[in-house]
CSV table of C-alpha atoms and ligand atoms in Angstrom, one decimal:
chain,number,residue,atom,x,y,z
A,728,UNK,CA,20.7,4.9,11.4
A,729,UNK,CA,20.0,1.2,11.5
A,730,UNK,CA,22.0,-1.3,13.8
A,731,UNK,CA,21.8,-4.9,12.6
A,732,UNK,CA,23.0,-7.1,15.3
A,733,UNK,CA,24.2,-10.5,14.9
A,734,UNK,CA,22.4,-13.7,14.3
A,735,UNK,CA,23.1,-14.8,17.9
A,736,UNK,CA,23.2,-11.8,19.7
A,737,UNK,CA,21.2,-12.3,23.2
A,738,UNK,CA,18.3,-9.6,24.2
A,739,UNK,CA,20.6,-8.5,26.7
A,740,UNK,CA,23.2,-7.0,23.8
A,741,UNK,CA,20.1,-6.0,22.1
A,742,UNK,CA,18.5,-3.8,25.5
A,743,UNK,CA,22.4,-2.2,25.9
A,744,UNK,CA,21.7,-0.7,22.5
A,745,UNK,CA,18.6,0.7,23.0
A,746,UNK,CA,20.1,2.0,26.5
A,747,UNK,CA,22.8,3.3,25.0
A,748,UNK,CA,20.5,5.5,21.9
A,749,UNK,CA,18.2,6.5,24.7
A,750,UNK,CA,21.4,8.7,26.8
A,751,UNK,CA,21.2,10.2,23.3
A,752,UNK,CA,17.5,10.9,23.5
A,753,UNK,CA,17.1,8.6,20.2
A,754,UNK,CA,13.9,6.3,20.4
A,755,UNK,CA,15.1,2.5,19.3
A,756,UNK,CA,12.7,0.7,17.2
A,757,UNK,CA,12.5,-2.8,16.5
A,758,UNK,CA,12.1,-5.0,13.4
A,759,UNK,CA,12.5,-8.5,14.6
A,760,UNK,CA,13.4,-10.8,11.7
A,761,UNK,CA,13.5,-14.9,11.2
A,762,UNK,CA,16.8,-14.6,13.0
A,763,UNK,CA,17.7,-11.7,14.1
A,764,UNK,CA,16.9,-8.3,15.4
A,765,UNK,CA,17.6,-4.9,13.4
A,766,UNK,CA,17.0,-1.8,15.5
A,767,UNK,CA,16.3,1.6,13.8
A,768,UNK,CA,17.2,5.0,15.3
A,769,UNK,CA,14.3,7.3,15.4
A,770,UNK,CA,15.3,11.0,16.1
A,771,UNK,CA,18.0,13.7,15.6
A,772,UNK,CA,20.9,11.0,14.9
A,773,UNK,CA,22.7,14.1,12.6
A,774,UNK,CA,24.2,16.1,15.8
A,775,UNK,CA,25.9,12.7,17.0
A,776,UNK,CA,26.2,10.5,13.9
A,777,UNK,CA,30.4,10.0,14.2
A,778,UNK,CA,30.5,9.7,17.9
A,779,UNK,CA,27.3,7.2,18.0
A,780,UNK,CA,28.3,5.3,14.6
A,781,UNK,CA,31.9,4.9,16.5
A,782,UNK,CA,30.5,3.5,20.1
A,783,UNK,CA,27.8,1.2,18.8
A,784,UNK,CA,30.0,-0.5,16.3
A,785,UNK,CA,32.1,-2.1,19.0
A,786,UNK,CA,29.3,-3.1,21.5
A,787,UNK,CA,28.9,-6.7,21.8
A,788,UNK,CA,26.2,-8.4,19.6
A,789,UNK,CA,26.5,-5.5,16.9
A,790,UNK,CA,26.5,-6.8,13.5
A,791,UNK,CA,26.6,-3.2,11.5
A,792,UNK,CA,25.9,0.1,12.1
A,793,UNK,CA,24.5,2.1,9.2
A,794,UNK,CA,24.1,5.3,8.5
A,795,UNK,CA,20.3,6.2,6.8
A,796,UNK,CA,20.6,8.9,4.7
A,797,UNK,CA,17.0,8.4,3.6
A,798,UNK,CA,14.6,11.1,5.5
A,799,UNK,CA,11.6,8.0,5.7
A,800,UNK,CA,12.7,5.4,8.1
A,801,UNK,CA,10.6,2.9,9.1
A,802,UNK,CA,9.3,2.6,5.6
A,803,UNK,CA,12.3,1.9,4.1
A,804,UNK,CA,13.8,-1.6,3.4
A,805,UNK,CA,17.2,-0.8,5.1
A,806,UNK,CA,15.4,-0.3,8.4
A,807,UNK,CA,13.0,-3.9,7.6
A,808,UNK,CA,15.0,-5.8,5.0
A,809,UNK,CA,12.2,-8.3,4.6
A,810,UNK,CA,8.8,-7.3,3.3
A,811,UNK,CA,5.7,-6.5,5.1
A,812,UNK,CA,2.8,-9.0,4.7
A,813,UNK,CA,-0.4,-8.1,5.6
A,814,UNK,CA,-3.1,-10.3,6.4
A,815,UNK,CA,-6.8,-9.8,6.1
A,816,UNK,CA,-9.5,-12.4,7.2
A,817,UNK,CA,-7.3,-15.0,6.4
A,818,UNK,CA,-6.1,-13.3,2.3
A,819,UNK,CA,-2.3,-12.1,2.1
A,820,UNK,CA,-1.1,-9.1,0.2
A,821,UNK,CA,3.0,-9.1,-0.3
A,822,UNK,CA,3.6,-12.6,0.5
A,823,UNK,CA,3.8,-13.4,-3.5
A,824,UNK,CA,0.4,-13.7,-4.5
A,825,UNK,CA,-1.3,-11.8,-6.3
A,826,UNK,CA,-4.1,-9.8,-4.9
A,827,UNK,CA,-6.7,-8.7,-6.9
A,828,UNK,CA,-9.2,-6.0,-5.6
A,829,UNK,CA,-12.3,-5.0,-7.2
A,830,UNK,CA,-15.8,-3.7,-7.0
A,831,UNK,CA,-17.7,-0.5,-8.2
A,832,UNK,CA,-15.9,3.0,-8.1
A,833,UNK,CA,-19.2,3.7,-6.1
A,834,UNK,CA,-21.9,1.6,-3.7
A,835,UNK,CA,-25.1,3.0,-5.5
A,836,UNK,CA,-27.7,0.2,-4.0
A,837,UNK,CA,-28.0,-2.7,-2.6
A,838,UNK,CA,-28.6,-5.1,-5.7
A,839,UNK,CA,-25.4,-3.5,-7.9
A,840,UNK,CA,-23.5,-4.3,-4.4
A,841,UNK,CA,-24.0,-7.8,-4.2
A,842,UNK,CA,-24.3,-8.6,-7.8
A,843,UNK,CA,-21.2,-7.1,-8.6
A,844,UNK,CA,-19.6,-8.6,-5.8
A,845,UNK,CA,-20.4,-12.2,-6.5
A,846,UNK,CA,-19.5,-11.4,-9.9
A,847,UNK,CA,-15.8,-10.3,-9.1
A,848,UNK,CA,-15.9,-12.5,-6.6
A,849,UNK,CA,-16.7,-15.8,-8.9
A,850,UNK,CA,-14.0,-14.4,-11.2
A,851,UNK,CA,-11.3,-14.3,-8.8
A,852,UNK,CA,-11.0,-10.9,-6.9
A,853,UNK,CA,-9.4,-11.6,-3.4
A,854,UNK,CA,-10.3,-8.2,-2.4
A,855,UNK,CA,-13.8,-6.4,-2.7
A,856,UNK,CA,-13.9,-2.5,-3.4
A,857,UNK,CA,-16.5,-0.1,-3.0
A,858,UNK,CA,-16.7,3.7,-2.2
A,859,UNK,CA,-19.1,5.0,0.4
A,860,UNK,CA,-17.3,8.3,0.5
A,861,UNK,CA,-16.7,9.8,-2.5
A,862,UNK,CA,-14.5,12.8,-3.2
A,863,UNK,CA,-15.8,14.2,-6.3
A,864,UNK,CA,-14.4,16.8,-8.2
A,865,UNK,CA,-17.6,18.6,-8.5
A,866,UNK,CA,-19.6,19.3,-5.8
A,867,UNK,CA,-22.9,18.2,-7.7
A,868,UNK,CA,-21.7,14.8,-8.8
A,869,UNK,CA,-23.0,11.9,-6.9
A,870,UNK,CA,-21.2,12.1,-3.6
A,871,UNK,CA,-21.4,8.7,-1.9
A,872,UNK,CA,-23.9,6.8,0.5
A,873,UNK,CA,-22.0,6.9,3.0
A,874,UNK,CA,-23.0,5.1,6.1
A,875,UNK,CA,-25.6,3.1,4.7
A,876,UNK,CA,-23.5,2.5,1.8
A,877,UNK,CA,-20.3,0.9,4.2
A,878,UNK,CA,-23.2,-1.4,5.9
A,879,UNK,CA,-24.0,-2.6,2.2
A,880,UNK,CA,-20.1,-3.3,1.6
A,881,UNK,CA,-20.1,-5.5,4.7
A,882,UNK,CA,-23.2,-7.4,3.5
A,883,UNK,CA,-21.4,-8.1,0.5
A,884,UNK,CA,-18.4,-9.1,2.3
A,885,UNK,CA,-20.4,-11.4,4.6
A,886,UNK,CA,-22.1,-13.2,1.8
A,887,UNK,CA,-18.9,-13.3,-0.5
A,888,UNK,CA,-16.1,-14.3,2.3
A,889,UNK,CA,-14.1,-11.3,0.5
A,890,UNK,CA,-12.3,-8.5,2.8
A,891,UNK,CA,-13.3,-5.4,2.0
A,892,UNK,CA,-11.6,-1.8,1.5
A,893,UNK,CA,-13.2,2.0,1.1
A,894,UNK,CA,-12.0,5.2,1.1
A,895,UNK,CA,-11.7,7.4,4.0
A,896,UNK,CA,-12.0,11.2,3.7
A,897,UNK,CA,-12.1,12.6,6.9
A,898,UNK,CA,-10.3,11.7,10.4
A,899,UNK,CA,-13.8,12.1,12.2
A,900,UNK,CA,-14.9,9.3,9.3
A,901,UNK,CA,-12.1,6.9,10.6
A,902,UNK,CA,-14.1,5.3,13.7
A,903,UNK,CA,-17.3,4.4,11.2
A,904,UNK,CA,-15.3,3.5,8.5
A,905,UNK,CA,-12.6,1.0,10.4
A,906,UNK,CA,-16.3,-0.2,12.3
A,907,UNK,CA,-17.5,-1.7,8.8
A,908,UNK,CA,-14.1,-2.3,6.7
A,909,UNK,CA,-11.2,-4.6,6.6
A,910,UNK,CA,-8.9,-2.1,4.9
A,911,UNK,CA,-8.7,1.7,4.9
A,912,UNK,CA,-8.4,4.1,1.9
A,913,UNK,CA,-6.4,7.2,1.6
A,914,UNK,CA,-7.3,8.7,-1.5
A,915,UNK,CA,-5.2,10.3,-3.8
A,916,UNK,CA,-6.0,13.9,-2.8
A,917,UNK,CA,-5.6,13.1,0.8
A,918,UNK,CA,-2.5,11.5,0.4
A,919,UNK,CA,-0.8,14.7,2.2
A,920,UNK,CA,-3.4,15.1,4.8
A,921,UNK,CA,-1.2,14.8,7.8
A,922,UNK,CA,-4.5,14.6,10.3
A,923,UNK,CA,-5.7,11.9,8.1
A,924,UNK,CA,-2.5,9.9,8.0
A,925,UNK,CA,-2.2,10.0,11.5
A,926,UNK,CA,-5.7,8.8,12.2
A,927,UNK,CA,-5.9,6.1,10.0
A,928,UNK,CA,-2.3,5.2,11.7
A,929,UNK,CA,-4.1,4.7,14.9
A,930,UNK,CA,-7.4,2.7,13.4
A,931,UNK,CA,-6.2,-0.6,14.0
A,932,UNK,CA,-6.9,-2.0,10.3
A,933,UNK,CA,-4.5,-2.0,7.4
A,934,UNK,CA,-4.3,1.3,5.1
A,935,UNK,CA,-3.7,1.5,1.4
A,936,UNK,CA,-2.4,4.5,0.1
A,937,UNK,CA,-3.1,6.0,-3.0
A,938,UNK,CA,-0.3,8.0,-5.1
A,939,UNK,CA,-1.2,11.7,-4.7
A,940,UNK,CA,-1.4,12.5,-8.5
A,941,UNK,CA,1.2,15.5,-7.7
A,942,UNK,CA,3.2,13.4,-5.6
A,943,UNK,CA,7.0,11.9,-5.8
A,944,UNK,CA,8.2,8.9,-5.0
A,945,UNK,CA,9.9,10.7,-2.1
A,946,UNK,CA,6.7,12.4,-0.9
A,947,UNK,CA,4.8,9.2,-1.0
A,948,UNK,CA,7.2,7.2,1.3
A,949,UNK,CA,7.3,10.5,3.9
A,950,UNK,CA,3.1,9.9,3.8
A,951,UNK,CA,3.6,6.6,4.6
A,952,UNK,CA,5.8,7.2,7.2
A,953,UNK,CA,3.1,9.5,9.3
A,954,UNK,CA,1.1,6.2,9.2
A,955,UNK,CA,3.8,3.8,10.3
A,956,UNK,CA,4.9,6.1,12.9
A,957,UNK,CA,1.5,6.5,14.4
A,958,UNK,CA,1.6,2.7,15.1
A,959,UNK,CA,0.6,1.0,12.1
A,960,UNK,CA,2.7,-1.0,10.3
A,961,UNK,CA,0.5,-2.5,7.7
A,962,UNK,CA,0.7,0.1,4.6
A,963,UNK,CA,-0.1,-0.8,0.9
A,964,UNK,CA,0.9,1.5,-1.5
A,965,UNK,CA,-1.4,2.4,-4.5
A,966,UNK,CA,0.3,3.7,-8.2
A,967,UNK,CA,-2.8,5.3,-9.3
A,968,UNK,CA,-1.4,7.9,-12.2
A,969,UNK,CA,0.1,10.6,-11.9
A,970,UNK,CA,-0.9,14.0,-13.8
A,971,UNK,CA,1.6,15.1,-17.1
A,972,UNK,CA,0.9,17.2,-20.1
A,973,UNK,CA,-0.4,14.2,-21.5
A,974,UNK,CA,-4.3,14.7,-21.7
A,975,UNK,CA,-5.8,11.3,-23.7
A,976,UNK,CA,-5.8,9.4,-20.5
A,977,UNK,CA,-6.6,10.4,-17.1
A,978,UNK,CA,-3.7,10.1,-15.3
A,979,UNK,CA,-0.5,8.8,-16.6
A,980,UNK,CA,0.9,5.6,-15.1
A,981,UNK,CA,4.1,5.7,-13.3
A,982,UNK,CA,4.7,2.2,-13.7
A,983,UNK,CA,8.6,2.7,-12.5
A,984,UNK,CA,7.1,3.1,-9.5
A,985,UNK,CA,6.6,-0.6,-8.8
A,986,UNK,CA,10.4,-1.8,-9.1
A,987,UNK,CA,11.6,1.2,-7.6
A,988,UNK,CA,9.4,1.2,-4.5
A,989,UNK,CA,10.2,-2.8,-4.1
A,990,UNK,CA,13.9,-1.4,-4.0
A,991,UNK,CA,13.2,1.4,-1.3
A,992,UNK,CA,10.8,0.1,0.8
A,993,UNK,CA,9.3,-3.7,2.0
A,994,UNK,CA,5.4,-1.8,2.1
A,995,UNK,CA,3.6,-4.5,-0.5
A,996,UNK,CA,2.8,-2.1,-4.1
A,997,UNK,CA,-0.7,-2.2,-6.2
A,998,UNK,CA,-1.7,-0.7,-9.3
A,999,UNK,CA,-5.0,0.8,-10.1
A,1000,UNK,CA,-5.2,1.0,-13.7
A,1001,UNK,CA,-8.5,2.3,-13.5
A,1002,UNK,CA,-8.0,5.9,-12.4
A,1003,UNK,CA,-4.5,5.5,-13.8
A,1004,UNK,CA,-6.0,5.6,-17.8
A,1005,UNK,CA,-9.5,6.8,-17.3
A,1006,UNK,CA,-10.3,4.2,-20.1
A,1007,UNK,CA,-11.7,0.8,-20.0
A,1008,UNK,CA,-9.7,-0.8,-22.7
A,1009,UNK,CA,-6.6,0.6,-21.6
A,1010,UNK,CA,-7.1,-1.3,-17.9
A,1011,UNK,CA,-6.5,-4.9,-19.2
A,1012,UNK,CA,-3.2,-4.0,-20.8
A,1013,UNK,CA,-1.9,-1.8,-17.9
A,1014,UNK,CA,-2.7,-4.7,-15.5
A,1015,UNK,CA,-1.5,-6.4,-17.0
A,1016,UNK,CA,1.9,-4.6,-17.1
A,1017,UNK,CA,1.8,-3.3,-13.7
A,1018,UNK,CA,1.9,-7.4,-12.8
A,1019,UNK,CA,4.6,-8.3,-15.1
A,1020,UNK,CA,6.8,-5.2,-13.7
A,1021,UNK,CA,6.4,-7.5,-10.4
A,1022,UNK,CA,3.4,-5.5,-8.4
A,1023,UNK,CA,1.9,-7.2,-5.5
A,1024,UNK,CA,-1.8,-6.6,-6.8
A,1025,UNK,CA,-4.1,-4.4,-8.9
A,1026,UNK,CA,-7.6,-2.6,-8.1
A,1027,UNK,CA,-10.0,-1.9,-10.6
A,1028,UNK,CA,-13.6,-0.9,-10.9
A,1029,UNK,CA,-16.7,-3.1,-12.1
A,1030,UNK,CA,-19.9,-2.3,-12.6
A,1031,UNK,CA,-22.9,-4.2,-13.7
A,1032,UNK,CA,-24.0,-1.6,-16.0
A,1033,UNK,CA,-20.5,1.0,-16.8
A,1034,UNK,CA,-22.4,3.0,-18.8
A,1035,UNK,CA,-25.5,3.6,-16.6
A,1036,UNK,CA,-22.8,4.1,-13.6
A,1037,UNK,CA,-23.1,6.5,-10.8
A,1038,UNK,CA,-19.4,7.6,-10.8
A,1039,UNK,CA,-15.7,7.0,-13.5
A,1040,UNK,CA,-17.9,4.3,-15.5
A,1041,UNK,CA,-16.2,5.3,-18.5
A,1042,UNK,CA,-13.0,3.1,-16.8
A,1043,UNK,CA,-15.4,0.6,-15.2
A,1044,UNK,CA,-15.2,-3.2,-16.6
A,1045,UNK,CA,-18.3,-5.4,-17.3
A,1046,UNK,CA,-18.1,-8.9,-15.7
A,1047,UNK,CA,-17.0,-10.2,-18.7
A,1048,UNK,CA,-14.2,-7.9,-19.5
A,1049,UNK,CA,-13.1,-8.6,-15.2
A,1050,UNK,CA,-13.0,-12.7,-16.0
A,1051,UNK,CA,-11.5,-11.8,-18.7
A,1052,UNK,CA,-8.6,-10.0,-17.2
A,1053,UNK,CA,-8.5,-12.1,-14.1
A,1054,UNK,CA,-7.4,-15.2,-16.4
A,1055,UNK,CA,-4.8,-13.5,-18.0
A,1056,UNK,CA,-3.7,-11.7,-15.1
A,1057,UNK,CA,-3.0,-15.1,-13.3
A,1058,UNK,CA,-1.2,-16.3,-16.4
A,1059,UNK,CA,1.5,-13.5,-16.4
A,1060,UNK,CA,2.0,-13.6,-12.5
A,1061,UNK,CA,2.5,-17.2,-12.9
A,1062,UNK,CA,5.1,-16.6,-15.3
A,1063,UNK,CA,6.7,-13.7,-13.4
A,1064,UNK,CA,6.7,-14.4,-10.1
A,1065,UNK,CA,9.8,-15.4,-9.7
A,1066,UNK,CA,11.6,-13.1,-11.9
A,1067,UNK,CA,11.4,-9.7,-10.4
A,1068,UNK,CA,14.0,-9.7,-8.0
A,1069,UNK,CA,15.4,-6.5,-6.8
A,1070,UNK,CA,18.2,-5.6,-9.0
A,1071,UNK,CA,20.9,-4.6,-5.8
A,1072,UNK,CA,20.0,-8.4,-5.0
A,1073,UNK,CA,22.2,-10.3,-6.7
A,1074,UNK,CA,22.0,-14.5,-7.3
A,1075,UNK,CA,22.4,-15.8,-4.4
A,1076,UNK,CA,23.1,-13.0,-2.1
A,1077,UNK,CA,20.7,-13.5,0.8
A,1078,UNK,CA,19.7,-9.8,2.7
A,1079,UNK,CA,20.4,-9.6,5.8
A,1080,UNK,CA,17.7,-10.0,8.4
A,1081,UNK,CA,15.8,-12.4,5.7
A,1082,UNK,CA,15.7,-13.1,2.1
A,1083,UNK,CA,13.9,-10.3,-0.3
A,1084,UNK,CA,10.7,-11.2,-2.5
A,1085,UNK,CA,11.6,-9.4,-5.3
B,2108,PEP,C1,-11.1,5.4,-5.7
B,2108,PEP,O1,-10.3,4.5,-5.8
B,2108,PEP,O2,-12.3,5.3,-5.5
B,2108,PEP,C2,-10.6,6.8,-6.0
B,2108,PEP,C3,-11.3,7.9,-5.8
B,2108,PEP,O3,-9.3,6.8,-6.4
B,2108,PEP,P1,-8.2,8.0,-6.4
B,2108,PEP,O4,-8.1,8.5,-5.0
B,2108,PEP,O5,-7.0,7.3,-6.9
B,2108,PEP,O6,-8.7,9.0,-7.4
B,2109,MN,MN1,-13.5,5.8,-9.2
């Protein structure tokens, strides 16, 4: 249940609502917008729905009282009408920009590291990736450096100014990982690891996270949930593929996922057309895409050398193909940026608690 009170309402009308949830044993929660305050009901609303949806609607300083029928809560964009920006040594993701993350698939030493990331970083990359921890499908294939792998990412992101994000596996990798990166990474085969979720939802740095390639739409938003509801409120979602009968690419990309999660939650949405297609001359075109359908951003891997790569350099650009991409990239969000507006949005119609992005 959300309760939107009115632009105007004092904090006094605001704490009798809260007052009034908690004699229910529902747990308010806040989303305080430009000008006003919507509060959403955590708990068992179901048992009192009629009785509650009847009493709050005539307190003073109630706008609306809504009924959620959707089982993820704070991630959804009826609870927080406007969308989440978050903010990372000073680079936005979700604010209408366009962020563009990139770096190997793995850290394999310390020259790849910082060549590639003044490469991606001369070419326009916002965001630098690199993977320290690497969950391989085999356990013989390169694993990761781990440690001394995250303390060559944060070299690179000292030299280049670029925030950084890598993947963690483990809960009892958390602490190390959040020590040398700006941005955590669920994976997508952790994406329902409910230990994981709630660890990194108590690190204290922004998460991305990835599209388990099993996963729905519905599954993904619950994941994100465990994280928002742990305390942290700055999520990213990754579309990484998904796995179909289809077997020329790696994954197939769920590119309805971008509109439809701008429509159901205000969590900023990236593409990774990297994993998604497996292949490197499918990446430009899917980013392509993925930014014309209106994502926030796109990750993809670079190496200096894809074909003598450690780890997926089969998908990996050269620095050529990256500057490559990066200009035409730029050129479609330019073109784009203002059109994807969420279709329930009509011309003109402002949402309430602040205007919507797309
Ligand atoms: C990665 O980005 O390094 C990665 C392993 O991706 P995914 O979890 O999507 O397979
Ligand atoms: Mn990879």
């Amino acid at each position: 249940m959300i309760i939107v009170m009115s632009i105007g309402a004092t904090e006094q009308e605001a704490t009798n609502v809260r007052d009034q949830l908690r004699q229910y044993n529902l747990t308010p929660h806040d989303n305080y917008g430009t000008q006003r305050v919507v509060i959403a009901v955590l708990g068992d609303v179901a048992p009192v729905r009629d009785l509650l949806v009847g009493k709050l609607s005539v307190m003073p300083g109630v706008e609306s009282v809504t009924p959620i029928t959707r089982p993820y809560k704070l991630t959804s964009r009826e609870s927080h009408p406007e969308d989440t920006v978050i903010e990372v040594l000073g680079t936005k993701v979700g604010d209408g920009g366009l962020t563009i993350m990139a770096g190997p698939c793995s850290i394999e030493n310390r020259d790849m590291m910082l060549e590639t990331a003044h490469a991606v970083a001369k070419a326009g990359a916002t965001i630098l990736r690199g993977g320290a921890f690497k969950p391989r499908t085999s356990p013989y294939a390169f694993q990761g450096l781990g440690v001394e792998g995250l303390i060559l990412l944060a070299e690179a992101s000292k030299e280049t100014g670029l925030p950084t994000i890598t993947e963690v596996m483990e809960p009892s990798q958390v602490e190390v990982v959040a020590k040398h990166s700006d941005i955590l990474q669920v994976g997508t085969r952790n994406m329902q690891n409910y230990s994981l979720l709630t660890a990194v939802g108590k690190a204290g740095k922004p998460v991305m996270l990835k599209r388990g390639y099993g996963a729905t739409i519905e599954e993904w938003l619950m994941a994100a949930e465990y994280i928002v509801s742990s305390g942290n409120p700055h999520v990213i979602l990754c579309e990484r593929g998904i796995r179909t009968f289809e077997t020329y690419t790696r994954n197939t990309l769920d590119l309805t996922a971008v509109p439809l999660l701008h429509h159901l939650t205000h969590l900023p949405v990236v593409v990774d057309p990297s994993h998604a297609t497996g292949k490197r001359w499918l990446v430009k075109p899917m980013a392509l895409a993925a930014v014309a359908a209106g994502a926030d951003g796109i990750m993809v891997e670079v190496h200096p050398n894809p074909d003598q790569a450690r780890s997926d350099g089969e998908q990996s650009l050269t620095f050529d193909q990256f500057a490559d991409m990066t200009s035409a990239l730029n050129q479609i969000h330019e073109m784009v940026k203002t059109l994807n507006k969420d279709p329930f949005t009509m011309p003109g119609q402002v949402k309430v608690g602040g205007t919507s992005k797309h």
